[in-house]
Amino acid sequence: MTQIPQVALIGAGYRGNAYGDIALKNPHLMKFTAVCDIRPDAVAAFASKHGIAPENCFSDSITMLNALKNVDAVVVANLDKDHEAVAVAALDRKFNVLLEKPMASTVEACQRMAEAADRNQRFLMICHVLRYTPFFAKIKELIENRTFGTVQSIRASENIGYYHHSHSYVRGNFRRLEDGSPLILAKCSHDMDILHWLTDETPLRISSFGSLKQFTPENAPQGAAERCLDGCLVEMTCPYSARRIYLGEHTGWPVSMISVDTSLEARTQAIRNGPYGRCVYHSDNTVVDRQIVGIEFTNNITASFEVHAFNKRTERHIHIGGSEGELTGCFEDGCLAIKFFDDRPDITIQIETLAGDHMGGDLRLMEDFATALRAPYGHEIRTAAQKSVTSHLMALTAEQARVSRQVIEL
């Protein structure tokens, strides 16, 4: 393929628009020529930005896939529960697919998707964007070069942030286990994938602990209303106030998620009538608000991972113990430090960060996607579905271990 790849989008939410914006800023990579979403206003907004003709705008994904012509690939960024059906349908119609994480909520579904890619001789690329970030790519390079010896253990953490967790996992689309995926998969499939990628080992045993502790009716302050704007007596001092989070001057994420129209009037109506205006203590959320996972890999490497809601800043941290030294780093700061056990001087590495989400990972992902579209059989995809099944197995096993309070053997 020599021309610019033509791409269709299914799911014009925040992540779909993030990938679309990269294409607009980098028109040499690809062009979005069709869009599908169940929300007419989301379709209209995306089509307007990308100059998509009305006949290429859809509300039903299967109708769209049957109608597509002269399209090289489909980006699937709809709700998690619909990933398998849409991705397999696209692959069976001989489209290459870029799929937002997580793949699906069962290992069997993930395997079926990978098999559909093999069966149709098309690629299914998963949006594990952390593999593409300069930060984690540098850590991978340091490990492979044995800069601080051989890896013995990894400690990693993801601090979701109080406002992010309340938006996505208390009020938002990912709040209920019954309707989607557990937190360790929906939010932390990136982190499970990175642990697997960095160790390059097979997970053997997994344990996990965690629960929904804070965001329950029992913890509601006295005077808290069902909705933030319904005369709540503590709303003005509550850090989770919908007014505080959604009705300020900022209209980017997460504010942009509650309404396609980001005017103050539209946002006010959204929190008066929609899920994002509910009190965080009176929602119908069921996912955990903190969780710890322990993993034993082959080659006697151990790893621990912690995720929780109770931080002001959204950030990831990592510590890797090596046989000759230790590495520590903060993803958002783009800084790595290596301390050696012998007389070698310590090393500080400042990682170059790129513009865009995930410290440049989204851009690098889309560049690799474009390269794969131009040479689908001569390019090794870093996040092919066949490589992602293991990390999904890790996350789902961790949830099984949490619920059963057992150590699970894989």
Tab-separated table of C-alpha atoms in Angstrom:
chain	number	residue	atom	x	y	z
A	1	MET	CA	0.000	0.000	0.000
A	2	THR	CA	1.426	3.346	-1.016
A	3	GLN	CA	-1.560	5.673	-0.545
A	4	ILE	CA	-2.725	7.008	2.815
A	5	PRO	CA	-4.724	4.277	4.621
A	6	GLN	CA	-8.472	4.853	4.870
A	7	VAL	CA	-9.855	3.996	8.308
A	8	ALA	CA	-13.323	3.651	9.860
A	9	LEU	CA	-14.122	4.325	13.527
A	10	ILE	CA	-16.632	2.429	15.657
A	11	GLY	CA	-17.154	4.259	18.939
A	12	ALA	CA	-16.721	8.035	18.792
A	13	GLY	CA	-16.120	8.531	22.500
A	14	TYR	CA	-13.024	9.945	24.179
A	15	ARG	CA	-10.601	7.242	23.025
A	16	GLY	CA	-11.979	7.136	19.497
A	17	ASN	CA	-11.615	10.893	19.235
A	18	ALA	CA	-8.101	10.729	20.664
A	19	TYR	CA	-7.018	8.465	17.803
A	20	GLY	CA	-8.940	10.593	15.334
A	21	ASP	CA	-7.189	13.743	16.521
A	22	ILE	CA	-3.801	12.099	15.980
A	23	ALA	CA	-4.802	11.396	12.375
A	24	LEU	CA	-5.835	15.033	11.916
A	25	LYS	CA	-2.514	16.278	13.268
A	26	ASN	CA	-0.555	13.680	11.265
A	27	PRO	CA	-2.427	13.388	7.950
A	28	HIS	CA	0.371	11.327	6.427
A	29	LEU	CA	-0.508	8.433	8.764
A	30	MET	CA	-4.143	7.762	7.852
A	31	LYS	CA	-7.519	9.327	7.185
A	32	PHE	CA	-10.806	8.512	8.916
A	33	THR	CA	-13.497	8.203	6.245
A	34	ALA	CA	-16.386	6.578	8.147
A	35	VAL	CA	-17.773	6.708	11.693
A	36	CYS	CA	-20.291	4.780	13.786
A	37	ASP	CA	-21.741	5.507	17.223
A	38	ILE	CA	-25.139	4.982	18.826
A	39	ARG	CA	-25.189	8.705	19.733
A	40	PRO	CA	-26.143	10.891	16.742
A	41	ASP	CA	-24.451	13.964	18.221
A	42	ALA	CA	-21.167	12.069	18.637
A	43	VAL	CA	-21.322	10.890	15.017
A	44	ALA	CA	-22.092	14.408	13.794
A	45	ALA	CA	-19.229	15.942	15.778
A	46	PHE	CA	-16.664	13.393	14.556
A	47	ALA	CA	-17.889	13.599	10.957
A	48	SER	CA	-17.644	17.382	11.026
A	49	LYS	CA	-14.047	17.300	12.256
A	50	HIS	CA	-12.944	14.751	9.677
A	51	GLY	CA	-15.037	15.808	6.714
A	52	ILE	CA	-16.906	12.495	6.551
A	53	ALA	CA	-19.796	12.308	4.103
A	54	PRO	CA	-23.304	11.603	5.493
A	55	GLU	CA	-23.507	8.265	3.666
A	56	ASN	CA	-20.481	7.115	5.694
A	57	CYS	CA	-22.056	7.913	9.066
A	58	PHE	CA	-23.762	5.041	10.921
A	59	SER	CA	-25.521	4.184	14.162
A	60	ASP	CA	-25.185	0.394	13.859
A	61	SER	CA	-21.782	-1.282	13.599
A	62	ILE	CA	-22.845	-4.317	11.554
A	63	THR	CA	-24.676	-2.130	9.051
A	64	MET	CA	-21.522	-0.078	8.764
A	65	LEU	CA	-19.222	-3.078	8.286
A	66	ASN	CA	-21.473	-4.445	5.547
A	67	ALA	CA	-21.499	-1.101	3.747
A	68	LEU	CA	-17.820	-0.145	3.980
A	69	LYS	CA	-15.884	0.159	0.739
A	70	ASN	CA	-12.315	1.245	0.050
A	71	VAL	CA	-11.455	1.056	3.738
A	72	ASP	CA	-8.220	-0.547	4.943
A	73	ALA	CA	-8.947	-0.961	8.650
A	74	VAL	CA	-11.416	-0.418	11.459
A	75	VAL	CA	-10.671	1.189	14.821
A	76	VAL	CA	-12.940	-0.334	17.485
A	77	ALA	CA	-13.330	1.929	20.529
A	78	ASN	CA	-16.846	1.155	21.705
A	79	LEU	CA	-17.854	-0.191	25.130
A	80	ASP	CA	-15.857	-3.140	26.462
A	81	LYS	CA	-18.815	-5.525	26.444
A	82	ASP	CA	-19.230	-5.078	22.676
A	83	HIS	CA	-15.571	-5.512	21.709
A	84	GLU	CA	-15.679	-9.184	20.797
A	85	ALA	CA	-18.757	-9.096	18.576
A	86	VAL	CA	-17.644	-6.018	16.651
A	87	ALA	CA	-13.971	-6.977	16.301
A	88	VAL	CA	-14.751	-10.506	15.107
A	89	ALA	CA	-17.336	-9.167	12.670
A	90	ALA	CA	-14.775	-6.745	11.255
A	91	LEU	CA	-12.100	-9.440	10.960
A	92	ASP	CA	-14.531	-11.854	9.282
A	93	ARG	CA	-15.164	-9.144	6.699
A	94	LYS	CA	-11.403	-9.020	6.047
A	95	PHE	CA	-10.671	-5.723	7.779
A	96	ASN	CA	-7.548	-5.193	9.875
A	97	VAL	CA	-8.517	-3.990	13.353
A	98	LEU	CA	-7.112	-1.680	16.007
A	99	LEU	CA	-8.974	-2.505	19.240
A	100	GLU	CA	-9.159	-0.405	22.396
A	101	LYS	CA	-8.241	-2.250	25.579
A	102	PRO	CA	-9.352	-4.471	27.194
A	103	MET	CA	-9.996	-7.047	24.500
A	104	ALA	CA	-12.885	-8.690	26.355
A	105	SER	CA	-13.970	-9.756	29.821
A	106	THR	CA	-13.158	-13.485	29.446
A	107	VAL	CA	-10.033	-15.305	28.342
A	108	GLU	CA	-12.115	-17.443	25.990
A	109	ALA	CA	-13.405	-14.335	24.219
A	110	CYS	CA	-9.856	-12.994	23.880
A	111	GLN	CA	-8.763	-16.285	22.358
A	112	ARG	CA	-11.680	-16.273	19.917
A	113	MET	CA	-10.691	-12.799	18.751
A	114	ALA	CA	-7.057	-13.794	18.233
A	115	GLU	CA	-8.211	-16.896	16.330
A	116	ALA	CA	-10.454	-14.734	14.124
A	117	ALA	CA	-7.430	-12.653	13.166
A	118	ASP	CA	-5.441	-15.783	12.279
A	119	ARG	CA	-8.354	-17.357	10.431
A	120	ASN	CA	-8.870	-14.307	8.238
A	121	GLN	CA	-5.160	-13.526	7.810
A	122	ARG	CA	-5.685	-10.039	9.186
A	123	PHE	CA	-4.076	-8.371	12.153
A	124	LEU	CA	-5.800	-7.488	15.420
A	125	MET	CA	-3.759	-4.840	17.213
A	126	ILE	CA	-4.545	-4.002	20.854
A	127	CYS	CA	-4.186	-0.471	22.213
A	128	HIS	CA	-1.656	-1.345	24.925
A	129	VAL	CA	-0.187	2.108	24.514
A	130	LEU	CA	2.268	1.860	27.429
A	131	ARG	CA	4.487	-0.453	25.371
A	132	TYR	CA	4.899	2.419	22.912
A	133	THR	CA	5.826	5.091	25.447
A	134	PRO	CA	9.465	6.245	25.544
A	135	PHE	CA	9.393	5.662	29.327
A	136	PHE	CA	8.594	1.941	29.324
A	137	ALA	CA	10.499	1.325	26.083
A	138	LYS	CA	13.613	2.661	27.853
A	139	ILE	CA	13.025	0.376	30.842
A	140	LYS	CA	12.686	-2.572	28.470
A	141	GLU	CA	15.995	-1.605	26.827
A	142	LEU	CA	17.754	-1.316	30.198
A	143	ILE	CA	16.470	-4.745	31.242
A	144	GLU	CA	17.502	-6.386	27.990
A	145	ASN	CA	20.991	-4.834	28.291
A	146	ARG	CA	21.220	-6.038	31.909
A	147	THR	CA	22.215	-2.533	32.936
A	148	PHE	CA	21.458	-3.292	36.601
A	149	GLY	CA	21.812	-7.068	36.386
A	150	THR	CA	19.013	-9.595	36.006
A	151	VAL	CA	15.493	-8.769	37.159
A	152	GLN	CA	14.558	-10.253	40.527
A	153	SER	CA	11.341	-8.431	41.395
A	154	ILE	CA	9.049	-5.630	40.251
A	155	ARG	CA	6.818	-3.382	42.326
A	156	ALA	CA	4.402	-1.238	40.336
A	157	SER	CA	1.483	0.991	41.244
A	158	GLU	CA	-1.194	3.013	39.518
A	159	ASN	CA	-2.743	5.898	41.410
A	160	ILE	CA	-5.976	6.541	39.534
A	161	GLY	CA	-6.688	9.842	41.257
A	162	TYR	CA	-9.785	10.763	43.244
A	163	TYR	CA	-11.510	12.674	40.428
A	164	HIS	CA	-10.636	10.109	37.719
A	165	HIS	CA	-11.913	7.206	39.778
A	166	SER	CA	-15.131	8.978	40.724
A	167	HIS	CA	-15.728	9.895	37.083
A	168	SER	CA	-15.019	6.529	35.440
A	169	TYR	CA	-15.562	3.911	38.135
A	170	VAL	CA	-18.211	5.387	40.443
A	171	ARG	CA	-20.393	7.448	38.098
A	172	GLY	CA	-19.233	6.419	34.640
A	173	ASN	CA	-19.421	3.583	32.137
A	174	PHE	CA	-17.027	1.278	34.008
A	175	ARG	CA	-18.656	1.428	37.446
A	176	ARG	CA	-20.439	-1.929	37.484
A	177	LEU	CA	-18.958	-5.423	37.389
A	178	GLU	CA	-22.257	-6.733	36.096
A	179	ASP	CA	-22.143	-4.541	32.987
A	180	GLY	CA	-18.488	-4.691	32.012
A	181	SER	CA	-15.088	-5.599	33.409
A	182	PRO	CA	-13.474	-5.569	36.872
A	183	LEU	CA	-11.252	-2.597	37.668
A	184	ILE	CA	-8.087	-4.683	37.366
A	185	LEU	CA	-9.004	-5.362	33.723
A	186	ALA	CA	-10.842	-2.197	32.686
A	187	LYS	CA	-8.219	0.166	34.120
A	188	CYS	CA	-5.142	-1.951	34.698
A	189	SER	CA	-4.892	-4.217	31.660
A	190	HIS	CA	-2.150	-1.765	30.599
A	191	ASP	CA	-0.251	-2.499	33.799
A	192	MET	CA	-0.673	-6.264	33.623
A	193	ASP	CA	0.566	-6.084	30.038
A	194	ILE	CA	3.631	-4.064	31.043
A	195	LEU	CA	4.558	-6.512	33.821
A	196	HIS	CA	4.343	-9.386	31.351
A	197	TRP	CA	6.279	-7.457	28.672
A	198	LEU	CA	9.083	-6.320	30.978
A	199	THR	CA	9.651	-9.722	32.571
A	200	ASP	CA	9.173	-11.673	29.326
A	201	GLU	CA	8.200	-14.578	31.573
A	202	THR	CA	5.111	-16.732	32.039
A	203	PRO	CA	2.883	-16.066	35.084
A	204	LEU	CA	2.573	-19.104	37.348
A	205	ARG	CA	0.635	-18.036	40.472
A	206	ILE	CA	-1.496	-15.004	41.313
A	207	SER	CA	-3.025	-13.691	44.520
A	208	SER	CA	-5.087	-10.558	45.056
A	209	PHE	CA	-6.919	-8.554	47.714
A	210	GLY	CA	-9.256	-5.579	47.485
A	211	SER	CA	-12.827	-4.400	47.794
A	212	LEU	CA	-15.228	-1.504	47.420
A	213	LYS	CA	-14.664	0.330	50.696
A	214	GLN	CA	-15.255	4.071	50.410
A	215	PHE	CA	-17.928	4.775	47.800
A	216	THR	CA	-20.921	3.160	49.496
A	217	PRO	CA	-24.137	4.569	51.043
A	218	GLU	CA	-22.816	3.801	54.524
A	219	ASN	CA	-20.051	6.366	54.037
A	220	ALA	CA	-22.276	9.178	52.785
A	221	PRO	CA	-21.813	12.361	54.866
A	222	GLN	CA	-24.814	13.509	56.850
A	223	GLY	CA	-26.918	15.737	54.626
A	224	ALA	CA	-25.706	14.236	51.353
A	225	ALA	CA	-28.382	14.204	48.665
A	226	GLU	CA	-28.905	11.606	45.944
A	227	ARG	CA	-27.635	14.135	43.377
A	228	CYS	CA	-25.108	16.922	43.809
A	229	LEU	CA	-27.421	19.683	42.561
A	230	ASP	CA	-30.513	18.517	44.474
A	231	GLY	CA	-29.968	20.567	47.609
A	232	CYS	CA	-27.042	18.580	48.958
A	233	LEU	CA	-25.961	20.115	52.287
A	234	VAL	CA	-22.298	19.111	51.903
A	235	GLU	CA	-21.831	19.666	48.167
A	236	MET	CA	-19.880	22.926	48.494
A	237	THR	CA	-17.111	21.225	50.504
A	238	CYS	CA	-17.179	17.761	48.914
A	239	PRO	CA	-14.124	16.989	46.732
A	240	TYR	CA	-16.305	14.740	44.557
A	241	SER	CA	-18.918	17.424	43.881
A	242	ALA	CA	-20.157	17.213	40.284
A	243	ARG	CA	-20.328	21.011	40.272
A	244	ARG	CA	-16.659	21.213	41.246
A	245	ILE	CA	-15.509	18.635	38.689
A	246	TYR	CA	-17.720	19.418	35.679
A	247	LEU	CA	-18.919	23.035	35.839
A	248	GLY	CA	-15.642	24.939	35.963
A	249	GLU	CA	-13.708	26.573	33.140
A	250	HIS	CA	-11.985	23.329	32.113
A	251	THR	CA	-13.871	21.528	29.309
A	252	GLY	CA	-11.353	18.826	28.394
A	253	TRP	CA	-11.350	15.296	29.792
A	254	PRO	CA	-13.235	14.229	31.912
A	255	VAL	CA	-15.666	17.124	31.435
A	256	SER	CA	-15.944	16.439	27.706
A	257	MET	CA	-17.250	12.947	28.463
A	258	ILE	CA	-20.526	14.044	30.042
A	259	SER	CA	-21.831	15.935	26.989
A	260	VAL	CA	-20.777	16.399	23.380
A	261	ASP	CA	-21.897	20.022	23.806
A	262	THR	CA	-19.518	21.456	26.423
A	263	SER	CA	-21.380	24.722	26.993
A	264	LEU	CA	-22.150	25.486	30.644
A	265	GLU	CA	-25.861	25.042	30.026
A	266	ALA	CA	-25.406	21.613	28.426
A	267	ARG	CA	-23.033	20.464	31.146
A	268	THR	CA	-25.423	21.634	33.854
A	269	GLN	CA	-28.272	19.691	32.272
A	270	ALA	CA	-26.012	16.631	31.981
A	271	ILE	CA	-25.256	16.545	35.696
A	272	ARG	CA	-28.837	17.403	36.641
A	273	ASN	CA	-30.236	14.496	34.673
A	274	GLY	CA	-27.410	12.075	33.869
A	275	PRO	CA	-25.213	9.635	35.803
A	276	TYR	CA	-22.362	12.095	36.303
A	277	GLY	CA	-24.465	14.224	38.664
A	278	ARG	CA	-25.111	11.441	41.156
A	279	CYS	CA	-23.589	11.498	44.614
A	280	VAL	CA	-20.569	9.189	44.692
A	281	TYR	CA	-22.026	7.604	47.830
A	282	HIS	CA	-25.428	6.975	46.240
A	283	SER	CA	-24.481	5.551	42.857
A	284	ASP	CA	-24.944	1.948	41.708
A	285	ASN	CA	-21.211	1.232	41.427
A	286	THR	CA	-19.873	-2.230	42.297
A	287	VAL	CA	-16.196	-2.229	41.212
A	288	VAL	CA	-13.454	-2.045	43.827
A	289	ASP	CA	-11.768	1.218	44.784
A	290	ARG	CA	-8.387	-0.370	45.601
A	291	GLN	CA	-6.696	-3.685	44.865
A	292	ILE	CA	-3.334	-5.378	45.360
A	293	VAL	CA	-2.046	-8.179	43.103
A	294	GLY	CA	0.876	-10.550	43.688
A	295	ILE	CA	2.369	-12.517	40.788
A	296	GLU	CA	5.025	-15.229	40.561
A	297	PHE	CA	6.552	-15.648	37.107
A	298	THR	CA	8.813	-18.334	35.708
A	299	ASN	CA	12.520	-17.872	36.441
A	300	ASN	CA	11.521	-17.042	40.059
A	301	ILE	CA	10.646	-13.420	39.274
A	302	THR	CA	8.038	-11.898	41.580
A	303	ALA	CA	5.878	-8.851	40.954
A	304	SER	CA	3.380	-6.841	42.938
A	305	PHE	CA	0.920	-4.280	41.679
A	306	GLU	CA	-1.353	-1.870	43.531
A	307	VAL	CA	-4.142	0.288	42.160
A	308	HIS	CA	-6.312	2.666	44.145
A	309	ALA	CA	-8.476	5.769	43.908
A	310	PHE	CA	-7.062	7.795	46.754
A	311	ASN	CA	-4.504	10.131	45.241
A	312	LYS	CA	-4.707	13.742	44.160
A	313	ARG	CA	-2.438	13.132	41.177
A	314	THR	CA	-2.937	10.452	38.549
A	315	GLU	CA	0.408	8.667	38.214
A	316	ARG	CA	2.242	5.379	37.790
A	317	HIS	CA	5.336	4.330	39.762
A	318	ILE	CA	7.714	1.414	39.278
A	319	HIS	CA	10.571	-0.194	41.224
A	320	ILE	CA	12.626	-3.019	39.743
A	321	GLY	CA	15.109	-4.893	41.880
A	322	GLY	CA	18.024	-6.231	39.873
A	323	SER	CA	20.944	-8.443	40.861
A	324	GLU	CA	23.361	-5.494	40.572
A	325	GLY	CA	21.179	-2.491	41.335
A	326	GLU	CA	17.676	-1.056	41.539
A	327	LEU	CA	15.638	1.058	39.132
A	328	THR	CA	12.897	3.451	40.209
A	329	GLY	CA	10.735	5.724	38.119
A	330	CYS	CA	7.606	7.835	37.831
A	331	PHE	CA	5.863	7.631	34.478
A	332	GLU	CA	4.316	11.101	34.550
A	333	ASP	CA	7.611	12.761	35.530
A	334	GLY	CA	9.462	10.835	32.824
A	335	CYS	CA	12.343	10.229	35.212
A	336	LEU	CA	14.274	6.992	35.868
A	337	ALA	CA	16.961	6.470	38.509
A	338	ILE	CA	19.378	3.551	38.789
A	339	LYS	CA	21.322	2.930	41.994
A	340	PHE	CA	24.074	0.324	41.783
A	341	PHE	CA	25.157	-1.937	44.605
A	342	ASP	CA	28.873	-1.568	43.805
A	343	ASP	CA	31.002	1.552	43.336
A	344	ARG	CA	29.477	2.633	40.032
A	345	PRO	CA	27.909	6.094	40.199
A	346	ASP	CA	24.138	6.311	40.222
A	347	ILE	CA	22.392	7.154	36.946
A	348	THR	CA	19.473	9.517	36.387
A	349	ILE	CA	17.702	9.348	33.035
A	350	GLN	CA	15.210	11.997	31.948
A	351	ILE	CA	12.921	10.532	29.324
A	352	GLU	CA	11.780	12.656	26.410
A	353	THR	CA	8.013	12.830	26.475
A	354	LEU	CA	5.896	13.363	23.392
A	355	ALA	CA	2.709	15.364	23.015
A	356	GLY	CA	-0.631	13.665	23.517
A	357	ASP	CA	-2.164	11.093	25.831
A	358	HIS	CA	-0.081	8.522	27.707
A	359	MET	CA	3.090	10.617	27.381
A	360	GLY	CA	3.300	10.040	23.653
A	361	GLY	CA	2.237	6.396	23.678
A	362	ASP	CA	-0.901	7.092	21.646
A	363	LEU	CA	1.097	8.737	18.859
A	364	ARG	CA	3.644	5.913	18.677
A	365	LEU	CA	0.810	3.364	18.649
A	366	MET	CA	-0.872	5.079	15.697
A	367	GLU	CA	2.439	5.300	13.854
A	368	ASP	CA	2.902	1.550	14.272
A	369	PHE	CA	-0.702	0.973	13.185
A	370	ALA	CA	-0.091	2.966	10.009
A	371	THR	CA	3.136	1.053	9.327
A	372	ALA	CA	1.331	-2.264	9.757
A	373	LEU	CA	-1.381	-1.187	7.320
A	374	ARG	CA	1.237	-0.450	4.691
A	375	ALA	CA	3.101	-3.721	5.254
A	376	PRO	CA	0.698	-6.104	7.046
A	377	TYR	CA	2.797	-9.229	6.482
A	378	GLY	CA	6.258	-7.745	6.878
A	379	HIS	CA	5.881	-5.894	10.153
A	380	GLU	CA	5.878	-7.332	13.663
A	381	ILE	CA	3.171	-5.611	15.702
A	382	ARG	CA	4.257	-4.925	19.258
A	383	THR	CA	0.743	-5.369	20.662
A	384	ALA	CA	-0.761	-8.085	18.461
A	385	ALA	CA	-3.753	-9.845	20.027
A	386	GLN	CA	-1.841	-13.119	20.258
A	387	LYS	CA	0.594	-11.361	22.630
A	388	SER	CA	-2.161	-9.741	24.708
A	389	VAL	CA	-4.102	-12.830	25.762
A	390	THR	CA	-1.650	-13.567	28.599
A	391	SER	CA	-2.001	-10.144	30.221
A	392	HIS	CA	-5.795	-10.463	30.088
A	393	LEU	CA	-5.450	-13.904	31.699
A	394	MET	CA	-3.378	-12.269	34.460
A	395	ALA	CA	-5.979	-9.590	35.141
A	396	LEU	CA	-8.936	-11.966	35.112
A	397	THR	CA	-7.115	-14.474	37.314
A	398	ALA	CA	-6.295	-11.667	39.751
A	399	GLU	CA	-10.000	-10.876	39.983
A	400	GLN	CA	-10.785	-14.550	40.530
A	401	ALA	CA	-8.157	-14.673	43.277
A	402	ARG	CA	-9.600	-11.542	44.905
A	403	VAL	CA	-13.142	-12.873	44.950
A	404	SER	CA	-12.190	-16.390	46.086
A	405	ARG	CA	-9.414	-15.232	48.445
A	406	GLN	CA	-7.176	-17.957	47.078
A	407	VAL	CA	-3.825	-18.188	45.351
A	408	ILE	CA	-4.609	-19.254	41.792
A	409	GLU	CA	-2.260	-21.543	39.873
A	410	LEU	CA	-2.072	-20.923	36.138
